[in-house]
């Protein structure tokens, strides 16, 4: 009961995006041995450390996000480190976020490939407003 109430409160707060599509990506998509993210991190190193991160055009780099699966009710916390998904997919299919393999596994089955999620900026990220002001 408390968990349900907490989820409802979190999901109904500002800076939330409801019912959008999320996919996952990993080093399998890399075409070279460096494979850097938009913030300059090595995708290989991030995966080796099992970090949870994402790619999004909607948030400044470094922003912490809580991502909730609509179907499973599970959640994961990620940091925006990259840009994506491709704008064509974002416009056409409402795909707003690409999650790392680790983050996607927290909330869904990799075999599904795409899931419906709710995205919420982490309220404990005190620097989030500064990043957003600089981003906008």
mmCIF file of C-alpha atoms in Angstrom:
data_model
loop_
_atom_site.group_PDB
_atom_site.id
_atom_site.type_symbol
_atom_site.label_atom_id
_atom_site.label_comp_id
_atom_site.label_asym_id
_atom_site.label_seq_id
_atom_site.Cartn_x
_atom_site.Cartn_y
_atom_site.Cartn_z
ATOM 1 C CA UNK A 1 0.000 0.000 0.000
ATOM 2 C CA UNK A 2 2.756 2.464 0.945
ATOM 3 C CA UNK A 3 4.692 1.600 -2.207
ATOM 4 C CA UNK A 4 1.618 2.256 -4.351
ATOM 5 C CA UNK A 5 1.031 5.625 -2.698
ATOM 6 C CA UNK A 6 4.700 6.551 -3.115
ATOM 7 C CA UNK A 7 4.621 5.611 -6.806
ATOM 8 C CA UNK A 8 1.445 7.637 -7.372
ATOM 9 C CA UNK A 9 2.980 10.693 -5.677
ATOM 10 C CA UNK A 10 6.209 10.364 -7.670
ATOM 11 C CA UNK A 11 4.414 9.874 -10.950
ATOM 12 C CA UNK A 12 2.071 12.809 -10.524
ATOM 13 C CA UNK A 13 4.745 15.394 -9.822
ATOM 14 C CA UNK A 14 6.056 17.992 -12.298
ATOM 15 C CA UNK A 15 8.792 17.200 -14.846
ATOM 16 C CA UNK A 16 7.309 13.783 -15.585
ATOM 17 C CA UNK A 17 6.786 12.312 -19.035
ATOM 18 C CA UNK A 18 4.085 9.626 -19.162
ATOM 19 C CA UNK A 19 3.527 6.689 -21.504
ATOM 20 C CA UNK A 20 6.527 7.028 -23.825
ATOM 21 C CA UNK A 21 8.583 4.305 -25.457
ATOM 22 C CA UNK A 22 11.995 3.206 -24.166
ATOM 23 C CA UNK A 23 14.491 0.948 -25.888
ATOM 24 C CA UNK A 24 17.972 -0.229 -24.912
ATOM 25 C CA UNK A 25 21.421 -0.041 -26.422
ATOM 26 C CA UNK A 26 24.890 -1.351 -25.688
ATOM 27 C CA UNK A 27 28.369 -1.748 -27.143
ATOM 28 C CA UNK A 28 26.827 -4.176 -29.649
ATOM 29 C CA UNK A 29 25.798 -1.057 -31.586
ATOM 30 C CA UNK A 30 29.346 0.345 -31.656
ATOM 31 C CA UNK A 31 31.160 0.561 -34.961
ATOM 32 C CA UNK A 32 34.610 1.350 -33.549
ATOM 33 C CA UNK A 33 36.689 0.411 -30.545
ATOM 34 C CA UNK A 34 36.288 3.804 -28.813
ATOM 35 C CA UNK A 35 32.506 4.235 -28.776
ATOM 36 C CA UNK A 36 32.192 7.431 -26.748
ATOM 37 C CA UNK A 37 28.952 8.815 -25.363
ATOM 38 C CA UNK A 38 27.981 12.479 -25.798
ATOM 39 C CA UNK A 39 29.504 13.356 -22.423
ATOM 40 C CA UNK A 40 32.830 11.765 -23.436
ATOM 41 C CA UNK A 41 32.483 8.541 -21.424
ATOM 42 C CA UNK A 42 33.528 5.223 -22.926
ATOM 43 C CA UNK A 43 30.492 3.012 -23.480
ATOM 44 C CA UNK A 44 32.729 -0.014 -22.877
ATOM 45 C CA UNK A 45 33.857 1.308 -19.476
ATOM 46 C CA UNK A 46 30.323 2.242 -18.429
ATOM 47 C CA UNK A 47 29.125 -1.268 -19.223
ATOM 48 C CA UNK A 48 32.118 -2.873 -17.483
ATOM 49 C CA UNK A 49 31.179 -0.918 -14.312
ATOM 50 C CA UNK A 50 27.508 -1.940 -14.733
ATOM 51 C CA UNK A 51 26.427 1.710 -14.650
ATOM 52 C CA UNK A 52 22.855 2.617 -15.394
ATOM 53 C CA UNK A 53 22.726 5.408 -17.944
ATOM 54 C CA UNK A 54 20.618 6.569 -20.845
ATOM 55 C CA UNK A 55 20.482 8.561 -24.032
ATOM 56 C CA UNK A 56 17.880 11.307 -24.400
ATOM 57 C CA UNK A 57 17.412 14.550 -26.301
ATOM 58 C CA UNK A 58 14.930 15.845 -23.710
ATOM 59 C CA UNK A 59 17.252 16.327 -20.723
ATOM 60 C CA UNK A 60 20.646 17.959 -20.161
ATOM 61 C CA UNK A 61 23.653 15.656 -19.887
ATOM 62 C CA UNK A 62 24.264 14.625 -16.279
ATOM 63 C CA UNK A 63 20.602 14.766 -15.245
ATOM 64 C CA UNK A 64 19.428 11.933 -12.979
ATOM 65 C CA UNK A 65 16.175 10.318 -14.036
ATOM 66 C CA UNK A 66 13.879 7.748 -12.481
ATOM 67 C CA UNK A 67 12.357 5.518 -15.157
ATOM 68 C CA UNK A 68 9.270 3.432 -14.358
ATOM 69 C CA UNK A 69 7.935 0.565 -16.452
ATOM 70 C CA UNK A 70 4.197 0.965 -16.986
ATOM 71 C CA UNK A 71 3.774 -2.810 -17.333
ATOM 72 C CA UNK A 72 5.995 -4.221 -14.566
ATOM 73 C CA UNK A 73 5.803 -1.276 -12.112
ATOM 74 C CA UNK A 74 9.589 -1.637 -11.584
ATOM 75 C CA UNK A 75 11.879 1.376 -11.644
ATOM 76 C CA UNK A 76 15.523 2.228 -12.223
ATOM 77 C CA UNK A 77 17.622 5.355 -11.819
ATOM 78 C CA UNK A 78 19.814 6.497 -14.712
ATOM 79 C CA UNK A 79 22.077 9.401 -15.624
ATOM 80 C CA UNK A 80 21.762 11.056 -19.028
ATOM 81 C CA UNK A 81 25.155 10.488 -20.672
ATOM 82 C CA UNK A 82 24.293 10.345 -24.351
ATOM 83 C CA UNK A 83 21.964 11.649 -27.045
ATOM 84 C CA UNK A 84 19.343 9.517 -28.706
ATOM 85 C CA UNK A 85 17.252 7.790 -29.829
ATOM 86 C CA UNK A 86 17.444 9.001 -33.393
ATOM 87 C CA UNK A 87 15.092 11.930 -33.910
ATOM 88 C CA UNK A 88 13.146 10.013 -36.548
ATOM 89 C CA UNK A 89 12.207 7.347 -33.988
ATOM 90 C CA UNK A 90 11.431 9.948 -31.357
ATOM 91 C CA UNK A 91 8.990 11.791 -33.617
ATOM 92 C CA UNK A 92 7.419 8.834 -35.343
ATOM 93 C CA UNK A 93 7.115 6.318 -32.509
ATOM 94 C CA UNK A 94 7.278 8.489 -29.366
ATOM 95 C CA UNK A 95 10.547 6.796 -28.392
ATOM 96 C CA UNK A 96 12.048 9.267 -25.927
ATOM 97 C CA UNK A 97 14.831 7.368 -24.185
ATOM 98 C CA UNK A 98 17.419 4.668 -24.858
ATOM 99 C CA UNK A 99 18.428 2.856 -21.685
ATOM 100 C CA UNK A 100 21.645 0.985 -21.020
ATOM 101 C CA UNK A 101 21.316 -2.793 -20.999
ATOM 102 C CA UNK A 102 21.608 -2.874 -17.180
ATOM 103 C CA UNK A 103 18.912 -0.230 -16.690
ATOM 104 C CA UNK A 104 16.524 -1.881 -19.158
ATOM 105 C CA UNK A 105 16.950 -5.246 -17.404
ATOM 106 C CA UNK A 106 15.942 -3.598 -14.115
ATOM 107 C CA UNK A 107 12.483 -2.789 -15.451
ATOM 108 C CA UNK A 108 11.838 -5.096 -18.413
ATOM 109 C CA UNK A 109 12.869 -8.062 -20.487
ATOM 110 C CA UNK A 110 15.613 -7.410 -23.053
ATOM 111 C CA UNK A 111 13.754 -9.619 -25.537
ATOM 112 C CA UNK A 112 10.870 -7.130 -25.564
ATOM 113 C CA UNK A 113 13.240 -4.498 -26.954
ATOM 114 C CA UNK A 114 10.816 -1.629 -26.417
ATOM 115 C CA UNK A 115 8.636 -0.920 -23.387
ATOM 116 C CA UNK A 116 6.282 1.813 -22.248
ATOM 117 C CA UNK A 117 7.703 3.943 -19.435
ATOM 118 C CA UNK A 118 7.190 7.026 -17.342
ATOM 119 C CA UNK A 119 10.230 9.270 -16.901
ATOM 120 C CA UNK A 120 10.667 11.518 -13.882
ATOM 121 C CA UNK A 121 13.548 13.830 -13.045
ATOM 122 C CA UNK A 122 15.099 12.781 -9.742
ATOM 123 C CA UNK A 123 13.990 15.294 -7.077
ATOM 124 C CA UNK A 124 17.162 14.611 -5.038
ATOM 125 C CA UNK A 125 19.372 15.855 -7.915
ATOM 126 C CA UNK A 126 19.941 19.369 -6.561
ATOM 127 C CA UNK A 127 21.953 20.419 -9.609
ATOM 128 C CA UNK A 128 19.157 19.467 -12.015
ATOM 129 C CA UNK A 129 17.675 22.977 -12.192
ATOM 130 C CA UNK A 130 21.097 24.444 -13.011
ATOM 131 C CA UNK A 131 21.635 21.956 -15.828
ATOM 132 C CA UNK A 132 18.156 22.593 -17.206
ATOM 133 C CA UNK A 133 18.638 26.391 -17.123
ATOM 134 C CA UNK A 134 21.927 26.047 -18.990
ATOM 135 C CA UNK A 135 20.393 23.533 -21.422
ATOM 136 C CA UNK A 136 17.362 25.644 -22.321
#
